[in-house]
Amino acid sequence: MRFLSLSRLTSSLSALPKHTTVSLTLHRHTPTFYRMASNQASVFGLKDSSLIKFQAFIDGKWVDSKSGETIVVTNPATNEELGTVPEMGLAETKEAIDAAAKAFPAWSKTTSKERHDILIKFFQLMKEHHDDLGRLITLENGKPLVEGKGENAYSASFMEWYAEEAVRTYGEQIPASLPGVRNLVIKQPIGVVSILTPWNFPSAMITRKLGAALAAGCTAVIKPPPETPFSSLALAEISKRAGVPDGVINIVTTQKNVIEVGKEMCENKVVRKVSFTGSTPVAKLLYGMAASTLKKVSLEAGGNAPFIVFDDANIDDAVAAAIICKFRGSGQTCVCANRIYVQSTIYAEFASRLAEKVSEFKVGNGLEEGTTHGPLIHARAIEKVVRHVDDAVSKGAQVLVGGKSIPNTSFFIPTVLSDVPADAALNSEETFGPLAALTKFETEEEVIRLANSTDVGLAGYFFSRDIGRVFRVAEKLEVGMVGANTGLISQAVIPFGGVKESGLGREGGPHGIEEYMNTKLIVFGGLGM
Ligand code: SIN
C-alpha cells in the first residue's frame, strides 16, 4: 500500500488517462488521513492564509517528500496538531543543493543594488505581514504574542540591515612591496550555503544567516527544525513575493532523517559554507563533517551565561535586566543568563525583589491576553529543568518561587533558586528553561573565576557603576558578547557569536556578511612605477 499526501495524490490522479478507475482507501490511522484532515491553513487564523505552506520548497516549487511521509507539528501550548510538513531525506537534499548550485551563477552576478532592492522588498513584506508572522511564531514555538511579533521585527531587521550591507562589500587596494605591481583585494560570494537553524527563534535565526548570504550573492539550502518549520516556509513564500529567483532559497524539512540530511548539507562538495545555530554537541558533529571538504563554518552553539550583580549596581535596573535576560522565550535562548551571581551585601535584597517579580508572571497560551510566559518546546525540555532544580535542591539550594512543572503539559513554572552551590549541574550545563539560579559571591576576583569556569563562552552580563570595574570585568569575561549594565544585547547590527565551545564565526552586523564571502587577491604586474 502507498500513502500519498493530498497534493501528490491530486497530481498523480490528474496524470492518469481519462476514464481510469481508481480505488482509494482512507484509513483512519494513516498519516494520509491526518494530513487530509488537518492541513487546514485556517487553523492558524492568519489574515493571509496563503503564508501557510504544508510542503517544502525546492527550486521555487512547493514539494512533498518522495516517500510521502510527513512530520506532525504541534502547538506546544495546547498540544494540538497544527499541520504536517514533508519528511525529506537524502534525495531531496541533493535536489535542493543542485537547485541552489544551478541558481548561483545568475544570482551571484546580480548587482549589489539589485540584491539590495530584493532584500528591502523582503523586509517590507515581513513588516506588512507582521501580525501574521508574529502569530505563526507564537503558534509553533509557544512564546507570547508580544515576543512572537518582537521576533518578527528582529527577524525582518536582518533583511533590512543586509540589504544595506549588500552595497558595501568593499574591496581594498594595498600598496605593493614589489616593483611595478598593484595589489587589489576583492570580495566574492562563497557559493552554495547550508543553513541549519533551531526552534527557539523559528524566523530570526534563519534571516540572520540568510540575509547575509543573499546580500553577499550566495544561494542557500535551509533545514529548519521539525518543531517550527512553518515560519521558515512562510519566509520562502515571502521570498517569492519579494522576487528572489527560483533555486536561490531552498527549504528541506526533516525530522527522522536529520542525520543523513545534515551530513549531506555538510559534506556535499558543492556546498562551500555551513552556518548552524544550536547545541554544542551538534555543532561539533557538523564541524567534523564540514571538515572533510574544508568548508567555511559559522557555529553559534550553546552558552552558559553568567549574570553578575556587584554591590554598586542599581538594583532595580539589575532586577529588570535579569528578568528579560533570563526569562525571554521562557529561558530558551542561547544568550540567556544561566548563573546569576550577586555580591553578598545586596544578595538578600536582589533575591527577594527578583522572586517577587517572577511570582507575578502569568504562564499560559501565548495567544491569550495577559500571558507573560509561554510553554517550553516539548517534554524533553521540561525534563532537563526538573533535573537541574532537583539536583540543586538536593545539594542545598532553596526554592524561592516555582520549582515545578504543570503535569501533562509543556509548562514549567518560572523559578528562582537561591544559594545554588558550586557543584550544581546547572553551573556546568545550560538549562534552557525558566530557572533563575542565584549564588552569592564576595569579591570581583572570585566572581570572574566562577564566571569563566565553564567550557563555553557565548554571552556574559554584569551590573556595576564603577567605570574601572566596568572595563576590567568586560575585558576579563571569557565570552564573545558582554552586556555591561544591560540584559538585552541582541540587534541585527552586532557581531553575534561566542568563544571557547560556544562556537566560531560571527553573525549579524558588518562582520556577518564576511562569513559568506571569499577574499580574493589580484596582483597586477607590468604596470611600471
Ligand atoms: C539564540 O538564542 O541563539 C539567539 C538569541 C538572540 O539572537 O537574541
Coordinates of C-alpha atoms and ligand atoms in Angstrom, one line a residue:
M1 CA 0.0 0.0 0.0
R2 CA 1.3 3.5 -0.8
F3 CA 0.5 6.6 1.3
L4 CA 0.2 9.8 -0.7
S5 CA -0.1 13.3 0.5
L6 CA -3.1 15.2 -0.8
S7 CA -1.2 17.3 -3.3
R8 CA 0.8 14.3 -4.7
L9 CA -2.5 12.3 -4.9
T10 CA -4.1 15.1 -6.9
S11 CA -1.2 15.4 -9.3
S12 CA -1.0 11.6 -9.7
L13 CA -4.7 11.5 -10.4
S14 CA -4.6 14.3 -13.0
A15 CA -1.7 12.4 -14.8
L16 CA -3.9 9.3 -15.3
P17 CA -5.6 8.7 -18.7
K18 CA -9.3 9.8 -18.8
H19 CA -11.9 7.2 -17.5
T20 CA -9.3 5.3 -15.4
T21 CA -11.0 3.7 -12.4
V22 CA -9.2 4.4 -9.1
S23 CA -10.0 2.8 -5.8
L24 CA -9.0 4.8 -2.8
T25 CA -9.0 3.7 0.8
L26 CA -8.6 6.3 3.5
H27 CA -7.6 4.6 6.7
R28 CA -8.3 6.4 9.9
H29 CA -4.8 5.8 11.2
T30 CA -2.8 6.6 8.2
P31 CA -0.7 9.7 8.1
T32 CA -2.5 10.5 4.8
F33 CA -5.8 10.7 6.6
Y34 CA -4.5 13.1 9.2
R35 CA -2.8 15.1 6.5
M36 CA -6.0 15.5 4.6
A37 CA -8.0 16.1 7.8
S38 CA -5.7 18.5 9.5
N39 CA -3.7 20.5 6.9
Q40 CA -6.1 23.5 7.0
A41 CA -4.4 26.8 6.8
S42 CA -7.4 28.3 8.5
V43 CA -6.3 26.5 11.8
F44 CA -3.6 29.2 12.1
G45 CA -6.1 32.1 12.0
L46 CA -3.9 34.3 9.8
K47 CA -5.2 37.2 7.8
D48 CA -3.2 35.9 4.8
S49 CA -3.6 32.1 5.0
S50 CA -1.5 31.7 1.8
L51 CA 1.6 32.2 4.1
I52 CA 0.9 28.8 5.5
K53 CA 2.6 26.0 3.5
F54 CA 2.5 22.3 4.2
Q55 CA 5.1 21.5 1.6
A56 CA 8.9 22.0 1.4
F57 CA 10.4 24.4 -1.1
I58 CA 12.9 23.4 -3.7
D59 CA 13.9 25.3 -6.9
G60 CA 11.0 27.7 -6.4
K61 CA 8.4 24.9 -6.2
W62 CA 6.3 23.6 -3.3
V63 CA 7.1 19.9 -3.0
D64 CA 6.3 16.8 -0.9
S65 CA 8.7 14.2 0.1
K66 CA 9.4 11.3 -2.2
S67 CA 8.3 8.8 0.4
G68 CA 5.0 10.7 1.1
E69 CA 5.9 10.7 4.8
T70 CA 5.2 13.7 6.9
I71 CA 6.2 15.3 10.2
V72 CA 3.4 16.3 12.5
V73 CA 3.9 19.8 14.0
T74 CA 2.1 20.7 17.2
N75 CA 1.4 23.9 19.2
P76 CA 3.4 23.4 22.4
A77 CA 0.9 25.4 24.4
T78 CA -2.1 23.2 23.6
N79 CA -0.5 20.1 22.2
E80 CA -2.9 20.4 19.3
E81 CA -1.7 19.5 15.8
L82 CA -1.1 22.5 13.6
G83 CA -0.4 20.5 10.4
T84 CA 2.3 18.5 8.7
V85 CA 5.3 19.1 6.6
P86 CA 7.2 16.6 4.4
E87 CA 9.7 14.2 5.9
M88 CA 12.5 14.5 3.4
G89 CA 15.8 12.6 3.1
L90 CA 19.0 12.4 1.1
A91 CA 17.5 12.5 -2.4
E92 CA 15.5 15.7 -1.7
T93 CA 18.6 17.3 0.0
K94 CA 20.7 16.6 -3.1
E95 CA 18.0 18.1 -5.3
A96 CA 17.9 21.2 -3.1
I97 CA 21.7 21.6 -3.3
D98 CA 21.6 21.1 -7.1
A99 CA 18.9 23.7 -7.3
A100 CA 21.0 26.2 -5.3
A101 CA 24.1 25.4 -7.4
K102 CA 22.1 26.0 -10.6
A103 CA 20.8 29.3 -9.3
F104 CA 24.2 30.5 -8.0
P105 CA 25.8 31.8 -11.3
A106 CA 22.9 34.2 -12.1
W107 CA 22.3 35.3 -8.5
S108 CA 26.0 35.9 -7.8
K109 CA 26.1 38.1 -10.9
T110 CA 23.2 40.3 -10.0
T111 CA 24.4 43.8 -9.0
S112 CA 24.6 44.6 -5.3
K113 CA 21.9 47.2 -5.9
E114 CA 19.6 44.5 -7.4
R115 CA 20.1 42.4 -4.3
H116 CA 19.6 45.4 -2.1
D117 CA 16.2 46.1 -3.7
I118 CA 15.0 42.5 -3.4
L119 CA 16.1 42.3 0.3
I120 CA 14.4 45.6 1.0
K121 CA 11.2 44.3 -0.5
F122 CA 11.6 41.1 1.6
F123 CA 11.9 43.3 4.7
Q124 CA 8.9 45.4 3.7
L125 CA 6.8 42.3 3.2
M126 CA 7.8 40.9 6.6
K127 CA 6.6 44.3 8.1
E128 CA 3.4 44.2 6.1
H129 CA 2.6 40.7 7.4
H130 CA 3.9 41.5 10.9
D131 CA 0.8 40.3 12.8
D132 CA 0.5 37.0 10.8
L133 CA 4.2 36.2 11.0
G134 CA 4.3 37.0 14.7
R135 CA 1.2 34.9 15.4
L136 CA 2.8 32.0 13.4
I137 CA 5.9 32.1 15.6
T138 CA 3.8 32.0 18.7
L139 CA 1.7 29.1 17.4
E140 CA 4.6 26.8 16.6
N141 CA 7.1 27.9 19.3
G142 CA 4.8 28.9 22.2
K143 CA 6.3 32.3 23.1
P144 CA 3.8 35.0 24.0
L145 CA 2.4 37.0 21.1
V146 CA 4.3 40.1 22.1
E147 CA 7.5 38.1 21.8
G148 CA 6.4 36.4 18.6
K149 CA 5.8 39.8 17.0
G150 CA 9.0 41.0 18.5
E151 CA 10.9 38.2 16.9
N152 CA 9.3 39.0 13.5
A153 CA 10.6 42.6 13.9
Y154 CA 14.0 41.3 14.9
S155 CA 14.0 38.8 12.0
A156 CA 13.0 41.5 9.5
S157 CA 15.7 43.8 10.7
F158 CA 18.3 41.3 9.5
M159 CA 16.9 41.7 6.0
E160 CA 16.9 45.4 6.2
W161 CA 20.5 45.5 7.6
Y162 CA 21.8 43.1 5.0
A163 CA 20.0 45.0 2.2
E164 CA 22.1 48.0 3.3
E165 CA 25.3 45.9 3.6
A166 CA 24.9 44.3 0.2
V167 CA 26.0 47.5 -1.5
R168 CA 29.0 48.0 0.8
T169 CA 31.1 44.8 0.3
Y170 CA 34.1 46.9 -0.5
G171 CA 37.5 45.6 -1.5
E172 CA 40.9 47.2 -0.9
Q173 CA 43.9 48.3 -2.7
I174 CA 47.1 47.5 -0.8
P175 CA 50.3 49.4 -1.6
A176 CA 52.7 47.0 -3.2
S177 CA 56.1 46.0 -1.9
L178 CA 57.2 44.6 -5.2
P179 CA 58.2 47.0 -8.0
G180 CA 55.7 47.6 -10.9
V181 CA 52.7 45.9 -9.4
R182 CA 49.3 46.9 -7.8
N183 CA 47.5 44.7 -5.3
L184 CA 43.7 44.6 -5.4
V185 CA 41.6 42.7 -2.9
I186 CA 38.0 41.9 -3.9
K187 CA 35.2 40.1 -2.2
Q188 CA 33.3 37.3 -3.9
P189 CA 30.3 35.3 -2.8
I190 CA 31.4 31.9 -1.4
G191 CA 28.8 29.8 -3.2
V192 CA 26.1 27.5 -2.0
V193 CA 25.4 27.7 1.7
S194 CA 23.9 25.2 4.1
I195 CA 21.8 26.8 6.9
L196 CA 20.7 24.8 9.9
T197 CA 18.5 26.5 12.5
P198 CA 16.9 25.9 15.9
W199 CA 13.3 26.2 17.1
N200 CA 13.8 28.9 19.8
F201 CA 13.8 31.6 17.1
P202 CA 11.9 30.0 14.2
S203 CA 12.3 33.1 12.0
A204 CA 15.2 35.3 13.2
M205 CA 17.8 32.5 13.2
I206 CA 17.1 32.0 9.5
T207 CA 17.2 35.6 8.5
R208 CA 20.4 36.4 10.5
K209 CA 22.1 33.9 8.2
L210 CA 20.0 34.1 5.0
G211 CA 20.1 37.9 4.9
A212 CA 23.9 37.9 4.9
A213 CA 24.1 35.0 2.4
L214 CA 21.7 36.6 -0.1
A215 CA 23.3 40.0 0.2
A216 CA 26.7 38.5 -0.5
G217 CA 25.4 36.8 -3.6
C218 CA 25.2 33.2 -2.2
T219 CA 22.4 30.7 -2.7
A220 CA 21.1 28.6 0.2
V221 CA 19.6 25.3 1.4
I222 CA 17.9 25.7 4.7
K223 CA 17.0 22.9 7.2
P224 CA 14.6 24.3 9.7
P225 CA 13.9 22.4 12.9
P226 CA 11.0 19.9 12.8
E227 CA 9.3 21.7 15.7
T228 CA 8.9 25.0 13.9
P229 CA 9.0 24.6 10.1
F230 CA 6.1 26.8 9.2
S231 CA 7.8 30.1 9.9
S232 CA 10.6 29.1 7.5
L233 CA 8.1 28.1 4.8
A234 CA 6.3 31.4 5.3
L235 CA 9.7 33.2 4.7
A236 CA 10.0 31.2 1.5
E237 CA 6.6 32.4 0.3
I238 CA 7.7 36.0 1.2
S239 CA 10.9 35.5 -0.8
K240 CA 8.9 34.5 -3.8
R241 CA 6.8 37.6 -3.5
A242 CA 9.9 39.7 -3.0
G243 CA 11.3 38.5 -6.3
V244 CA 14.0 36.1 -5.1
P245 CA 14.6 33.9 -8.1
D246 CA 13.9 30.2 -8.1
G247 CA 16.6 28.0 -6.6
V248 CA 18.2 30.8 -4.6
I249 CA 16.4 29.7 -1.4
N250 CA 15.5 26.0 -0.8
I251 CA 14.0 24.5 2.3
V252 CA 14.3 20.8 3.2
T253 CA 12.1 19.7 6.1
T254 CA 13.1 16.6 8.1
Q255 CA 13.0 15.0 11.5
K256 CA 13.8 11.3 11.5
N257 CA 16.2 11.6 8.6
V258 CA 18.0 14.5 10.1
I259 CA 21.4 12.8 10.3
E260 CA 21.5 11.9 6.6
V261 CA 20.2 15.4 5.6
G262 CA 22.6 17.2 7.9
K263 CA 25.5 15.0 6.7
E264 CA 24.8 15.8 3.1
M265 CA 24.4 19.5 3.8
C266 CA 27.9 19.5 5.4
E267 CA 29.7 17.0 3.2
N268 CA 28.4 17.7 -0.3
K269 CA 31.3 19.2 -2.3
V270 CA 29.1 21.8 -3.9
V271 CA 28.3 23.4 -0.6
R272 CA 31.0 25.9 0.4
K273 CA 29.8 27.1 3.8
V274 CA 27.8 25.7 6.7
S275 CA 26.1 28.0 9.2
F276 CA 24.5 26.4 12.2
T277 CA 22.8 27.6 15.4
G278 CA 22.1 25.0 18.1
S279 CA 23.7 22.9 20.7
T280 CA 27.4 22.4 21.2
P281 CA 27.4 18.6 20.7
V282 CA 25.6 19.0 17.3
A283 CA 28.0 21.9 16.4
K284 CA 30.9 19.6 17.0
L285 CA 29.3 16.9 14.9
L286 CA 28.7 19.2 11.9
Y287 CA 32.1 20.8 12.3
G288 CA 33.6 17.3 11.8
M289 CA 31.5 16.7 8.8
A290 CA 32.3 20.0 7.2
A291 CA 36.0 19.4 7.8
S292 CA 36.0 16.6 5.1
T293 CA 35.9 19.3 2.4
L294 CA 37.3 22.2 4.5
K295 CA 34.2 24.3 4.3
K296 CA 33.9 27.6 5.9
V297 CA 31.7 27.3 9.0
S298 CA 29.8 29.6 11.4
L299 CA 28.7 27.7 14.5
E300 CA 26.6 29.5 17.1
A301 CA 26.5 26.9 19.8
G302 CA 25.4 26.7 23.4
G303 CA 26.0 29.2 26.2
N304 CA 26.0 29.3 30.0
A305 CA 25.9 33.0 30.6
P306 CA 27.0 34.4 33.9
F307 CA 24.9 37.4 35.1
I308 CA 26.9 39.3 37.8
V309 CA 25.4 42.0 40.1
F310 CA 28.0 44.0 42.0
D311 CA 27.1 45.9 45.2
D312 CA 27.4 49.3 43.5
A313 CA 24.8 48.4 40.9
N314 CA 21.4 50.0 40.5
I315 CA 19.3 47.1 41.9
D316 CA 16.1 48.0 40.1
D317 CA 17.9 48.0 36.8
A318 CA 19.6 44.8 37.5
V319 CA 16.4 43.0 38.5
A320 CA 14.6 44.3 35.4
A321 CA 17.5 43.2 33.2
A322 CA 17.8 39.8 34.9
I323 CA 14.1 39.2 34.1
I324 CA 14.5 40.0 30.4
C325 CA 17.8 38.2 30.1
K326 CA 16.8 35.1 32.0
F327 CA 13.1 34.6 31.1
R328 CA 12.8 35.8 27.5
G329 CA 11.4 32.9 25.5
S330 CA 10.9 31.1 28.9
G331 CA 14.6 30.9 29.2
Q332 CA 15.1 29.2 25.9
T333 CA 17.7 31.5 24.4
C334 CA 21.4 30.7 23.9
V335 CA 22.3 34.1 25.4
C336 CA 20.1 33.9 28.5
A337 CA 21.5 34.2 32.0
N338 CA 22.2 30.7 33.3
R339 CA 24.1 31.5 36.5
I340 CA 23.2 34.7 38.5
Y341 CA 26.0 35.8 40.9
V342 CA 25.1 38.5 43.4
Q343 CA 27.5 40.2 45.8
S344 CA 26.8 39.3 49.4
T345 CA 25.9 42.7 50.7
I346 CA 23.0 43.1 48.3
Y347 CA 22.2 39.4 47.8
A348 CA 19.1 39.2 50.1
E349 CA 17.5 42.3 48.6
F350 CA 18.2 41.3 45.0
A351 CA 16.8 37.8 45.6
S352 CA 13.6 39.0 47.2
R353 CA 12.9 41.6 44.5
L354 CA 13.6 39.1 41.7
A355 CA 11.4 36.5 43.4
E356 CA 8.6 38.9 43.8
K357 CA 8.6 40.0 40.1
V358 CA 8.8 36.3 38.9
S359 CA 5.9 35.3 41.1
E360 CA 3.8 37.9 39.2
F361 CA 4.4 36.2 35.8
K362 CA 1.3 34.7 34.1
V363 CA 2.1 31.5 32.4
G364 CA -0.2 30.3 29.6
N365 CA -1.0 30.1 26.0
G366 CA 0.9 32.8 24.2
L367 CA -2.1 33.9 22.2
E368 CA -4.1 34.7 25.3
E369 CA -4.3 38.2 26.6
G370 CA -2.1 38.8 29.7
T371 CA 0.2 35.8 29.2
T372 CA 3.7 36.8 30.0
H373 CA 5.4 33.5 29.6
G374 CA 4.7 30.5 27.4
P375 CA 5.4 26.8 27.5
L376 CA 8.7 25.1 26.8
I377 CA 9.0 23.5 23.4
H378 CA 8.4 19.9 24.5
A379 CA 8.6 17.3 27.3
R380 CA 12.4 16.7 26.9
A381 CA 13.0 20.4 27.7
I382 CA 10.9 20.1 30.9
E383 CA 12.9 17.0 32.0
K384 CA 16.1 19.0 31.9
V385 CA 14.7 21.9 34.0
V386 CA 13.3 19.4 36.5
R387 CA 16.7 17.6 36.7
H388 CA 18.5 20.9 37.3
V389 CA 16.1 22.0 40.0
D390 CA 16.1 18.7 41.8
D391 CA 19.9 18.4 41.6
A392 CA 20.4 22.0 43.0
V393 CA 17.9 21.5 45.8
S394 CA 19.4 18.1 46.8
K395 CA 22.7 20.0 47.2
G396 CA 21.2 22.7 49.4
A397 CA 19.6 25.3 47.1
Q398 CA 16.3 26.9 48.3
V399 CA 13.2 27.3 46.0
L400 CA 12.1 31.0 46.3
V401 CA 9.4 30.7 43.6
G402 CA 8.1 27.9 41.3
G403 CA 10.2 24.8 41.1
K404 CA 7.6 22.6 39.4
S405 CA 6.2 21.7 36.0
I406 CA 2.5 21.6 35.3
P407 CA 1.7 17.9 34.9
N408 CA 0.8 16.7 31.4
T409 CA 1.7 20.0 29.8
S410 CA 4.9 21.6 28.4
F411 CA 4.7 24.3 31.1
F412 CA 7.3 24.8 33.8
I413 CA 6.5 27.4 36.5
P414 CA 9.1 30.2 36.3
T415 CA 11.5 29.5 39.1
V416 CA 14.0 31.3 41.3
L417 CA 16.5 29.2 43.3
S418 CA 18.8 30.8 45.9
D419 CA 22.1 29.6 47.4
V420 CA 22.9 27.4 44.5
P421 CA 26.1 25.5 45.3
A422 CA 29.1 25.5 43.0
D423 CA 28.7 21.7 42.3
A424 CA 25.1 22.1 41.0
A425 CA 24.7 20.6 37.5
L426 CA 23.3 23.9 36.1
N427 CA 26.7 25.6 36.7
S428 CA 28.2 23.4 34.0
E429 CA 25.2 22.7 31.8
E430 CA 22.9 25.2 30.0
T431 CA 19.4 24.8 31.5
F432 CA 17.5 26.3 28.6
G433 CA 14.4 26.9 30.7
P434 CA 12.8 29.4 33.1
L435 CA 15.1 28.8 36.0
A436 CA 17.0 31.7 37.7
A437 CA 19.8 30.3 39.8
L438 CA 21.3 32.7 42.4
T439 CA 24.7 32.3 44.0
K440 CA 26.4 34.7 46.5
F441 CA 29.9 36.0 45.9
E442 CA 32.3 38.2 47.9
T443 CA 35.0 39.6 45.6
E444 CA 35.5 40.7 41.9
E445 CA 38.3 38.2 41.5
E446 CA 36.2 35.3 42.9
V447 CA 33.3 36.0 40.6
I448 CA 35.4 36.4 37.5
R449 CA 36.9 32.9 38.3
L450 CA 33.4 31.5 38.8
A451 CA 32.0 33.1 35.6
N452 CA 34.9 31.8 33.5
S453 CA 34.8 28.3 35.0
T454 CA 32.9 26.8 32.0
D455 CA 33.8 25.3 28.7
V456 CA 31.5 27.7 26.8
G457 CA 31.6 31.4 26.4
L458 CA 28.7 33.0 24.4
A459 CA 27.4 35.9 26.4
G460 CA 28.0 37.4 29.8
Y461 CA 26.4 40.2 31.7
F462 CA 27.2 42.3 34.7
F463 CA 25.9 45.4 36.6
S464 CA 28.2 47.9 38.2
R465 CA 28.5 51.7 38.2
D466 CA 32.3 51.8 38.8
I467 CA 33.8 52.7 35.4
G468 CA 37.1 51.0 36.2
R469 CA 35.3 47.8 37.1
V470 CA 33.2 48.0 34.0
F471 CA 36.3 47.9 31.8
R472 CA 38.1 45.3 33.9
V473 CA 35.2 42.9 34.0
A474 CA 34.1 43.3 30.4
E475 CA 37.7 42.5 29.3
K476 CA 38.1 39.6 31.6
L477 CA 34.9 37.7 30.9
E478 CA 35.7 34.8 28.5
V479 CA 32.7 35.3 26.2
G480 CA 32.0 36.6 22.7
M481 CA 29.4 39.2 23.9
V482 CA 29.2 41.3 27.0
G483 CA 26.2 43.2 28.4
A484 CA 27.5 45.8 30.8
N485 CA 24.5 47.3 32.7
T486 CA 22.1 45.7 30.3
G487 CA 20.4 42.3 29.9
L488 CA 19.5 42.6 26.3
I489 CA 22.2 42.7 23.6
S490 CA 20.5 41.3 20.5
Q491 CA 20.3 43.5 17.5
A492 CA 20.9 43.0 13.8
V493 CA 23.8 45.3 13.8
I494 CA 26.1 43.5 16.3
P495 CA 28.6 40.7 15.7
F496 CA 26.8 37.8 17.4
G497 CA 28.9 34.8 18.4
G498 CA 30.9 33.1 21.1
V499 CA 34.4 31.9 22.1
K500 CA 35.5 28.5 23.6
E501 CA 32.9 25.8 22.9
S502 CA 30.2 28.3 22.1
G503 CA 31.3 28.4 18.5
L504 CA 33.1 30.0 15.6
G505 CA 32.4 33.0 13.4
R506 CA 30.2 36.0 13.8
E507 CA 26.7 36.6 12.6
G508 CA 25.0 39.9 12.1
G509 CA 26.5 43.4 11.7
P510 CA 29.2 44.2 9.2
H511 CA 31.1 41.1 10.3
G512 CA 28.3 38.7 9.4
I513 CA 28.5 39.2 5.6
E514 CA 32.2 38.5 5.6
E515 CA 31.3 34.9 6.6
Y516 CA 29.6 34.4 3.2
M517 CA 32.4 35.9 1.0
N518 CA 35.9 34.8 -0.2
T519 CA 38.6 37.4 -0.1
K520 CA 40.5 37.3 -3.4
L521 CA 43.8 38.9 -4.2
I522 CA 44.6 40.1 -7.7
V523 CA 48.2 41.3 -8.2
F524 CA 48.5 43.4 -11.4
G525 CA 52.0 43.3 -12.8
G526 CA 53.9 45.1 -15.6
L527 CA 52.4 48.4 -14.7
G528 CA 55.6 50.3 -14.2
M529 CA 56.5 52.6 -11.3
Ligands
SIN1 C1 19.9 32.4 20.3 O1 19.3 32.0 21.3 O2 20.6 31.6 19.7 C2 19.7 33.7 19.7 C3 19.3 34.7 20.7 C4 19.2 36.1 20.1 O3 19.5 36.3 18.9 O4 18.9 37.0 20.8

